[in-house]
Short mmCIF file of C-alpha atoms in Angstrom, two decimals:
data_model
loop_
_atom_site.label_atom_id
_atom_site.label_comp_id
_atom_site.label_asym_id
_atom_site.label_seq_id
_atom_site.Cartn_x
_atom_site.Cartn_y
_atom_site.Cartn_z
CA UNK A 239 85.88 12.05 -71.65
CA UNK A 240 83.28 13.78 -69.48
CA UNK A 241 82.52 11.96 -66.22
CA UNK A 242 79.09 12.10 -64.59
CA UNK A 243 78.36 10.41 -61.26
CA UNK A 244 74.79 9.34 -60.50
CA UNK A 245 73.60 8.34 -57.03
CA UNK A 246 72.31 4.83 -57.80
CA UNK A 247 71.49 3.92 -54.19
CA UNK A 248 67.70 4.09 -54.62
CA UNK A 249 67.91 1.81 -57.68
CA UNK A 250 69.83 -0.72 -55.56
CA UNK A 251 67.59 -0.47 -52.48
CA UNK A 252 64.05 0.12 -53.75
CA UNK A 253 61.90 -1.96 -56.07
CA UNK A 254 59.36 0.76 -56.88
CA UNK A 255 59.03 4.54 -56.84
CA UNK A 256 62.33 6.41 -56.88
CA UNK A 257 64.27 3.17 -57.30
CA UNK A 258 62.38 2.28 -60.46
CA UNK A 259 62.80 5.82 -61.81
CA UNK A 260 66.59 5.79 -61.32
CA UNK A 261 66.95 2.29 -62.81
CA UNK A 262 64.83 3.03 -65.87
CA UNK A 263 66.37 6.44 -66.48
CA UNK A 264 69.91 5.07 -66.21
CA UNK A 265 69.10 2.21 -68.57
CA UNK A 266 67.71 4.65 -71.12
CA UNK A 267 70.79 6.88 -70.74
CA UNK A 268 72.95 3.86 -71.55
CA UNK A 269 71.17 3.43 -74.89
CA UNK A 270 71.45 7.13 -75.65
CA UNK A 271 74.95 8.17 -74.59
CA UNK A 272 78.12 6.13 -75.19
CA UNK A 273 80.49 9.10 -75.15
CA UNK A 274 80.27 9.87 -71.41
CA UNK A 275 81.77 7.91 -68.53
CA UNK A 276 79.01 7.34 -65.99
CA UNK A 277 79.82 6.36 -62.42
CA UNK A 278 77.02 4.75 -60.41
CA UNK A 279 77.48 5.39 -56.68
CA UNK A 280 75.77 2.89 -54.35
CA UNK A 281 75.68 3.46 -50.59
CA UNK A 282 75.02 0.47 -48.34
CA UNK A 283 75.86 -2.08 -51.03
CA UNK A 284 75.93 -4.97 -48.58
CA UNK A 285 72.42 -6.42 -48.87
CA UNK A 286 72.86 -8.25 -52.16
CA UNK A 287 75.15 -8.28 -55.17
CA UNK A 288 74.99 -4.98 -57.07
CA UNK A 289 73.39 -5.23 -60.53
CA UNK A 290 75.46 -5.39 -63.70
CA UNK A 291 76.18 -2.08 -65.38
CA UNK A 292 73.86 -1.20 -68.28
CA UNK A 293 76.69 -0.47 -70.73
CA UNK A 294 80.51 -0.53 -70.97
CA UNK A 295 80.78 3.21 -70.26
CA UNK A 296 79.08 2.73 -66.88
CA UNK A 297 81.08 1.77 -63.76
CA UNK A 298 79.74 0.82 -60.33
CA UNK A 299 81.16 2.49 -57.24
CA UNK A 300 79.63 0.57 -54.31
CA UNK A 301 80.45 1.18 -50.66
CA UNK A 302 79.33 -0.75 -47.61
CA UNK A 303 78.73 2.48 -45.67
CA UNK A 304 74.94 2.74 -45.36
CA UNK A 305 72.80 5.73 -46.33
CA UNK A 306 71.97 6.14 -42.61
CA UNK A 307 75.65 6.51 -41.74
CA UNK A 308 76.23 8.90 -44.65
CA UNK A 309 73.33 11.01 -43.35
CA UNK A 310 74.99 11.12 -39.93
CA UNK A 311 78.37 12.03 -41.40
CA UNK A 312 77.29 14.49 -44.07
CA UNK A 313 74.06 16.03 -42.82
CA UNK A 314 73.95 15.76 -39.04
CA UNK A 315 77.67 16.04 -38.14
CA UNK A 316 78.23 18.27 -41.21
CA UNK A 317 81.61 16.61 -41.90
CA UNK A 318 82.59 17.88 -45.37
CA UNK A 319 83.98 14.56 -46.62
CA UNK A 320 83.42 14.85 -50.38
CA UNK A 321 81.57 12.09 -52.19
CA UNK A 322 84.53 11.97 -54.58
CA UNK A 323 86.42 10.16 -51.80
CA UNK A 324 84.26 7.18 -52.77
CA UNK A 325 83.81 7.76 -56.50
CA UNK A 326 86.97 9.50 -57.62
CA UNK A 327 86.95 12.77 -59.60
CA UNK A 328 83.81 13.66 -61.51
CA UNK A 329 82.71 16.60 -63.63
CA UNK A 330 79.09 16.45 -62.45
CA UNK A 331 77.38 14.77 -59.50
CA UNK A 332 73.66 14.01 -59.74
CA UNK A 333 71.96 13.44 -56.37
CA UNK A 334 68.84 11.52 -57.39
CA UNK A 335 67.03 11.39 -54.04
CA UNK A 336 66.49 14.87 -52.51
CA UNK A 337 69.80 15.23 -50.66
CA UNK A 338 73.11 16.57 -52.01
CA UNK A 339 76.30 15.31 -50.31
CA UNK A 340 79.48 17.38 -49.97
CA UNK A 341 81.44 17.62 -53.22
CA UNK A 342 84.71 19.13 -54.35
CA UNK A 343 84.43 22.82 -55.31
CA UNK A 344 85.05 22.16 -59.01
CA UNK A 345 82.30 19.53 -59.29
CA UNK A 346 79.02 20.70 -60.82
CA UNK A 347 75.93 19.45 -58.98
CA UNK A 348 72.30 18.56 -59.65
CA UNK A 349 69.72 17.41 -57.11
CA UNK A 350 66.39 15.80 -57.98
CA UNK A 351 63.34 16.64 -55.86
CA UNK A 352 60.60 14.11 -56.52
CA UNK A 353 57.89 15.78 -54.46
CA UNK A 354 57.35 17.99 -51.44
CA UNK A 355 54.77 15.82 -49.71
CA UNK A 356 56.66 16.17 -46.42
CA UNK A 357 55.83 19.90 -46.58
CA UNK A 358 52.44 19.87 -48.31
CA UNK A 359 50.63 16.96 -46.63
CA UNK A 360 50.34 16.32 -42.90
CA UNK A 361 51.37 12.80 -41.93
CA UNK A 362 53.14 12.23 -45.27
CA UNK A 363 56.35 11.47 -43.38
CA UNK A 364 57.16 10.36 -39.86
CA UNK A 365 58.18 13.23 -37.54
CA UNK A 366 61.90 12.26 -37.53
CA UNK A 367 61.99 11.96 -41.33
CA UNK A 368 60.09 15.23 -41.77
CA UNK A 369 62.47 17.03 -39.41
CA UNK A 370 65.45 15.65 -41.35
CA UNK A 371 64.04 16.62 -44.76
CA UNK A 372 62.95 20.05 -43.53
CA UNK A 373 66.61 20.66 -42.70
CA UNK A 374 68.57 19.00 -45.49
CA UNK A 375 66.37 19.62 -48.55
CA UNK A 376 66.53 23.46 -48.38
CA UNK A 377 70.27 23.18 -47.72
CA UNK A 378 70.70 20.90 -50.75
CA UNK A 379 68.66 23.16 -53.01
CA UNK A 380 70.70 26.20 -51.99
CA UNK A 381 73.99 24.41 -52.79
CA UNK A 382 72.99 22.73 -56.06
CA UNK A 383 73.95 24.25 -59.39
CA UNK A 384 70.65 23.01 -60.81
CA UNK A 385 67.48 21.23 -59.66
CA UNK A 386 65.38 18.60 -61.41
CA UNK A 387 61.67 18.20 -60.62
CA UNK A 388 59.55 15.21 -61.64
CA UNK A 389 56.67 17.39 -62.82
CA UNK A 390 55.64 20.98 -63.46
CA UNK A 391 53.56 20.77 -60.27
CA UNK A 392 56.63 19.89 -58.20
CA UNK A 393 58.63 22.68 -59.87
CA UNK A 394 55.89 25.12 -58.91
CA UNK A 395 55.98 23.86 -55.31
CA UNK A 396 59.77 24.29 -55.13
CA UNK A 397 59.45 27.88 -56.36
CA UNK A 398 56.58 28.71 -53.99
CA UNK A 399 58.06 27.09 -50.88
CA UNK A 400 61.79 27.73 -51.24
CA UNK A 401 61.89 30.76 -53.54
CA UNK A 402 64.20 29.10 -56.07
CA UNK A 403 64.27 30.95 -59.42
CA UNK A 404 62.39 29.09 -62.15
CA UNK A 405 65.42 29.07 -64.47
CA UNK A 406 67.34 26.96 -61.93
CA UNK A 407 64.77 24.15 -62.12
CA UNK A 408 64.17 21.75 -65.02
CA UNK A 409 61.25 19.36 -65.33
CA UNK A 410 62.19 15.84 -66.40
CA UNK A 411 59.05 13.73 -66.71
CA UNK A 412 59.33 10.01 -66.11
CA UNK A 413 58.39 7.29 -68.57
CA UNK A 414 56.46 4.04 -68.62
CA UNK A 415 58.32 0.79 -69.11
CA UNK A 416 57.38 -1.22 -72.20
CA UNK A 417 56.70 -4.09 -69.79
CA UNK A 418 53.40 -2.37 -68.98
CA UNK A 419 51.01 -3.50 -71.72
CA UNK A 420 47.59 -5.16 -71.82
CA UNK A 421 47.73 -8.78 -70.70
CA UNK A 422 44.69 -10.64 -72.03
CA UNK A 423 45.83 -14.24 -71.55
CA UNK A 424 43.27 -15.84 -69.19
CA UNK A 425 45.89 -18.28 -67.87
CA UNK A 426 48.19 -15.43 -66.82
CA UNK A 427 45.35 -13.55 -65.18
CA UNK A 428 44.25 -16.68 -63.33
CA UNK A 429 47.81 -17.31 -62.15
CA UNK A 430 48.02 -13.83 -60.64
CA UNK A 431 44.59 -14.13 -59.02
CA UNK A 432 45.67 -17.39 -57.39
CA UNK A 433 49.15 -16.17 -56.41
CA UNK A 434 47.75 -13.18 -54.51
CA UNK A 435 44.55 -14.90 -53.30
CA UNK A 436 42.33 -12.35 -55.02
CA UNK A 437 39.52 -14.72 -55.96
CA UNK A 438 37.32 -14.52 -59.02
CA UNK A 439 35.16 -11.48 -58.29
CA UNK A 440 35.63 -8.09 -60.01
CA UNK A 441 38.14 -5.90 -58.21
CA UNK A 442 39.39 -2.37 -57.84
CA UNK A 443 43.17 -2.02 -57.67
CA UNK A 444 45.18 0.55 -55.72
CA UNK A 445 48.98 0.52 -55.92
CA UNK A 446 51.25 2.28 -53.44
CA UNK A 447 52.79 2.08 -49.99
CA UNK A 448 50.21 1.85 -47.22
CA UNK A 449 50.31 5.33 -45.70
CA UNK A 450 47.78 8.13 -45.12
CA UNK A 451 48.81 10.10 -48.24
CA UNK A 452 47.52 7.29 -50.48
CA UNK A 453 43.97 7.87 -49.17
CA UNK A 454 43.06 4.21 -48.71
CA UNK A 455 40.49 4.87 -45.99
CA UNK A 456 38.28 6.87 -48.37
CA UNK A 457 38.57 4.16 -51.03
CA UNK A 458 37.42 1.61 -48.45
CA UNK A 459 34.42 3.78 -47.49
CA UNK A 460 33.53 3.99 -51.21
CA UNK A 461 33.88 0.22 -51.55
CA UNK A 462 31.56 -0.32 -48.58
CA UNK A 463 28.93 2.00 -50.07
CA UNK A 464 29.07 0.30 -53.48
CA UNK A 465 28.78 -3.15 -51.93
CA UNK A 466 25.82 -1.91 -49.88
CA UNK A 467 24.23 -0.94 -53.21
CA UNK A 468 24.61 -4.54 -54.36
CA UNK A 469 27.81 -4.39 -56.40
CA UNK A 470 29.93 -7.54 -56.30
CA UNK A 471 33.33 -5.99 -55.82
CA UNK A 472 36.52 -6.18 -53.78
CA UNK A 473 39.56 -3.93 -53.35
CA UNK A 474 43.13 -5.11 -53.88
CA UNK A 475 45.86 -2.95 -52.32
CA UNK A 476 49.33 -3.66 -53.69
CA UNK A 477 51.92 -1.88 -51.60
CA UNK A 478 54.37 -2.38 -48.77
CA UNK A 479 53.85 -1.34 -45.19
CA UNK A 480 54.34 2.34 -44.57
CA UNK A 481 53.47 4.15 -41.38
CA UNK A 482 50.26 5.23 -39.60
CA UNK A 483 48.40 2.21 -40.96
CA UNK A 484 46.05 1.96 -37.99
CA UNK A 485 43.52 4.36 -39.53
CA UNK A 486 43.13 2.17 -42.60
CA UNK A 487 42.80 -1.02 -40.55
CA UNK A 488 40.24 0.66 -38.30
CA UNK A 489 38.29 1.72 -41.39
CA UNK A 490 38.29 -1.85 -42.68
CA UNK A 491 36.97 -3.07 -39.34
CA UNK A 492 34.42 -0.26 -38.93
CA UNK A 493 32.98 -0.84 -42.41
CA UNK A 494 33.07 -4.65 -42.02
CA UNK A 495 35.20 -4.94 -45.17
CA UNK A 496 37.62 -7.54 -43.77
CA UNK A 497 36.72 -10.05 -46.49
CA UNK A 498 36.51 -7.46 -49.27
CA UNK A 499 39.89 -5.75 -48.88
CA UNK A 500 42.90 -7.78 -50.00
CA UNK A 501 46.25 -6.48 -48.72
CA UNK A 502 48.75 -8.29 -50.92
CA UNK A 503 51.91 -6.34 -50.06
CA UNK A 504 54.42 -5.53 -52.79
CA UNK A 505 53.52 -7.26 -56.03
CA UNK A 506 56.42 -8.63 -58.04
CA UNK A 507 57.36 -6.38 -60.96
CA UNK A 508 56.75 -9.26 -63.35
CA UNK A 509 53.16 -9.59 -62.08
CA UNK A 510 52.19 -5.92 -62.14
CA UNK A 511 51.12 -5.74 -65.83
CA UNK A 512 48.84 -8.74 -65.36
CA UNK A 513 47.51 -7.34 -62.08
CA UNK A 514 46.69 -4.01 -63.71
CA UNK A 515 45.13 -5.74 -66.73
CA UNK A 516 42.95 -7.95 -64.52
CA UNK A 517 41.50 -5.07 -62.52
CA UNK A 518 38.17 -3.53 -63.49
CA UNK A 519 39.45 -0.10 -62.48
CA UNK A 520 42.56 1.39 -60.90
CA UNK A 521 41.72 3.86 -58.14
CA UNK A 522 44.51 6.27 -57.21
CA UNK A 523 43.02 9.23 -55.28
CA UNK A 524 46.31 10.21 -53.65
CA UNK A 525 46.44 13.41 -51.62
CA UNK A 526 49.76 14.41 -53.20
CA UNK A 527 52.16 12.95 -55.78
CA UNK A 528 55.32 14.21 -57.44
CA UNK A 529 54.47 12.10 -60.47
CA UNK A 530 52.22 9.07 -59.89
CA UNK A 531 53.52 5.99 -61.72
CA UNK A 532 50.41 3.82 -61.16
CA UNK A 533 48.27 6.20 -63.25
CA UNK A 534 50.32 5.70 -66.41
CA UNK A 535 51.15 2.05 -65.72
CA UNK A 536 47.45 1.23 -65.47
CA UNK A 537 46.67 3.20 -68.62
CA UNK A 538 49.42 1.37 -70.52
CA UNK A 539 47.80 -1.91 -69.48
CA UNK A 540 44.41 -0.84 -70.82
CA UNK A 541 42.68 -0.32 -67.47
CA UNK A 542 40.46 2.69 -66.64
CA UNK A 543 41.85 5.06 -64.01
CA UNK A 544 40.33 7.32 -61.38
CA UNK A 545 42.73 9.79 -59.79
CA UNK A 546 42.93 13.11 -57.95
CA UNK A 547 42.69 16.74 -59.01
CA UNK A 548 45.78 17.67 -56.94
CA UNK A 549 49.54 18.12 -57.44
CA UNK A 550 50.97 16.41 -60.54
CA UNK A 551 48.11 13.97 -61.15
CA UNK A 552 46.02 16.05 -63.62
CA UNK A 553 49.27 16.83 -65.48
CA UNK A 554 50.08 13.12 -65.81
CA UNK A 555 46.55 11.84 -66.42
CA UNK A 556 45.53 14.44 -69.01
CA UNK A 557 42.01 13.78 -70.32
CA UNK A 558 42.44 10.02 -69.98
CA UNK A 559 41.19 9.50 -66.40
CA UNK A 560 38.24 10.45 -64.24
CA UNK A 561 39.52 13.23 -61.97
CA UNK A 562 38.00 13.67 -58.50
CA UNK A 563 38.49 15.69 -55.35
CA UNK A 564 40.42 13.19 -53.18
CA UNK A 565 38.79 14.56 -50.01
CA UNK A 566 35.25 13.94 -51.33
CA UNK A 567 34.30 10.32 -50.65
CA UNK A 568 30.89 10.71 -52.28
CA UNK A 569 32.48 11.97 -55.52
CA UNK A 570 34.93 9.06 -55.46
CA UNK A 571 32.10 6.57 -54.97
CA UNK A 572 30.17 8.09 -57.85
CA UNK A 573 33.22 7.99 -60.12
CA UNK A 574 33.89 4.32 -59.41
CA UNK A 575 30.25 3.46 -60.07
CA UNK A 576 30.30 5.35 -63.39
CA UNK A 577 33.41 3.52 -64.59
CA UNK A 578 31.97 0.14 -63.66
CA UNK A 579 28.47 0.67 -65.06
CA UNK A 580 28.90 2.99 -68.07
CA UNK A 581 30.35 0.83 -70.85
CA UNK A 582 30.90 3.80 -73.18
CA UNK A 583 32.88 5.68 -70.53
CA UNK A 584 34.81 2.51 -69.67
CA UNK A 585 35.84 2.05 -73.31
CA UNK A 586 36.68 5.75 -73.74
CA UNK A 587 38.98 5.74 -70.70
CA UNK A 588 40.80 2.66 -71.99
CA UNK A 589 41.28 4.19 -75.45
CA UNK A 590 42.44 7.57 -74.17
CA UNK A 591 44.59 5.94 -71.49
CA UNK A 592 46.61 3.93 -74.00
CA UNK A 593 47.23 7.11 -76.02
CA UNK A 594 48.22 9.11 -72.92
CA UNK A 595 50.61 6.47 -71.58
CA UNK A 596 52.35 6.23 -74.96
CA UNK A 597 53.40 9.89 -74.60
CA UNK A 598 55.69 9.01 -71.67
CA UNK A 599 58.80 7.07 -72.70
CA UNK A 600 62.06 6.55 -70.85
CA UNK A 601 63.91 7.39 -74.05
CA UNK A 602 62.35 10.88 -74.05
CA UNK A 603 63.09 11.21 -70.32
CA UNK A 604 66.75 10.28 -70.80
CA UNK A 605 67.07 12.70 -73.73
CA UNK A 606 65.70 15.52 -71.57
CA UNK A 607 68.03 14.55 -68.70
CA UNK A 608 71.01 14.54 -71.05
CA UNK A 609 70.05 18.07 -72.16
CA UNK A 610 70.05 19.19 -68.51
CA UNK A 611 73.48 17.61 -67.96
CA UNK A 612 74.84 19.42 -71.03
CA UNK A 613 73.38 22.73 -69.85
CA UNK A 614 74.87 22.41 -66.36
CA UNK A 615 78.29 21.40 -67.70
CA UNK A 616 78.42 24.18 -70.28
#
C-alpha cells in the first residue's frame, strides 16, 4: 500500500485560513481514497487532544516538539534529522505550509505555497517572520519534487520571483464547505447579533486577521464617508489580532468611528454562515491573497461581495463580485454605496455569487490533489 504523509500541524493549530484548508482537504481525501495509507504529522500536539482521524486508512503521528523547535532544528541549525524519524517510512511527504523539512533521499516531496505576501506586500509579515520565510521558502522550493499553489495568481508569482519552471507547479484550488449556505432564520440571525454585540443596524462585514494587508483602514474611511452622507451603517470586523494594528485603531479614532466599528475577534465557525447571511455586504479589499476564502464563503451564504482587482481575487470572484482598486478609497466607497442602494445590482450579485461559489467544492479539490500525488509518485 502506498503511504503518503501530510503535515497536519496547521489543521491542529489554526481555526481558519491554512488550518481550515488542510482540514477540509484531508476530509475530502478520506471520502475519495481508501486505497492509500495516509499519515497525519502534527508538531506541537500538546495544546489539546488531537482530532479523530477522518477514515480508517488515516493515522495520526503527533509529537510534542513544537513547530518553533522544529524550525530551529531543521531550518536554523540545518540539522538533517529526517521527518521520517517521527512518522516512519513514507513514499511521499506533503509539506502543507510553505516549509519542507529534511526527508530521506528516497521520499518524494511536495510543498504547498499559499501566497507570497511576505514578498509582494510591505508589512505583510513581521520582520523576523519575513527574514525566516525569505530564507526557507526558496530553499524548500529548490528541494521539492513538486510545488502546489492555491491559485493561478500564486503560481505566476512563484515563477516570476523564484524562476521555478511552470511544469513543476500545480494549481489546486480550494473549496467551500457545505456549511456555508444562506441562513434566513430570524432567530438565528438575532442570536448572532446579540452574541457579538452587533446591534440591529445594517452592517458591512470584513473577515480576516487584523493586519495591514487586509486594508481595514480604507474600509473605515469609506464607512465614515457613507455615514457622513446619512447612511445608517456599521462595520463588523471578524478576525483575530495580527500585527501593526495601531494604524487601524488610529483611523477609527481619527474618523470618530469608535461606535460604528465592531471588532468581534474570531467568530466561531458555527456562527460564520449566519454572520455572513446577516450582513448587507461583505467587503474584502485585501492588498494580496493567495486565495481569499471570505469571498466564496460570503457568496455561498447569499451575500453581495466587494473585493480587490489584485492577486488571486479576480480569479476567485469571477463576475460575481464588484471588483475595485484596493488602494482607491473613493472607488471603494462608491462600490459599497452602489451595492447598498441599487436593488437590481444587489440581487444580481447574490444570484451570480451563489453560482460562482458552487463551482468550488472540496471534492474537486481533493480529486485534483490526488492527481498531483499520482503524478509525483509515478
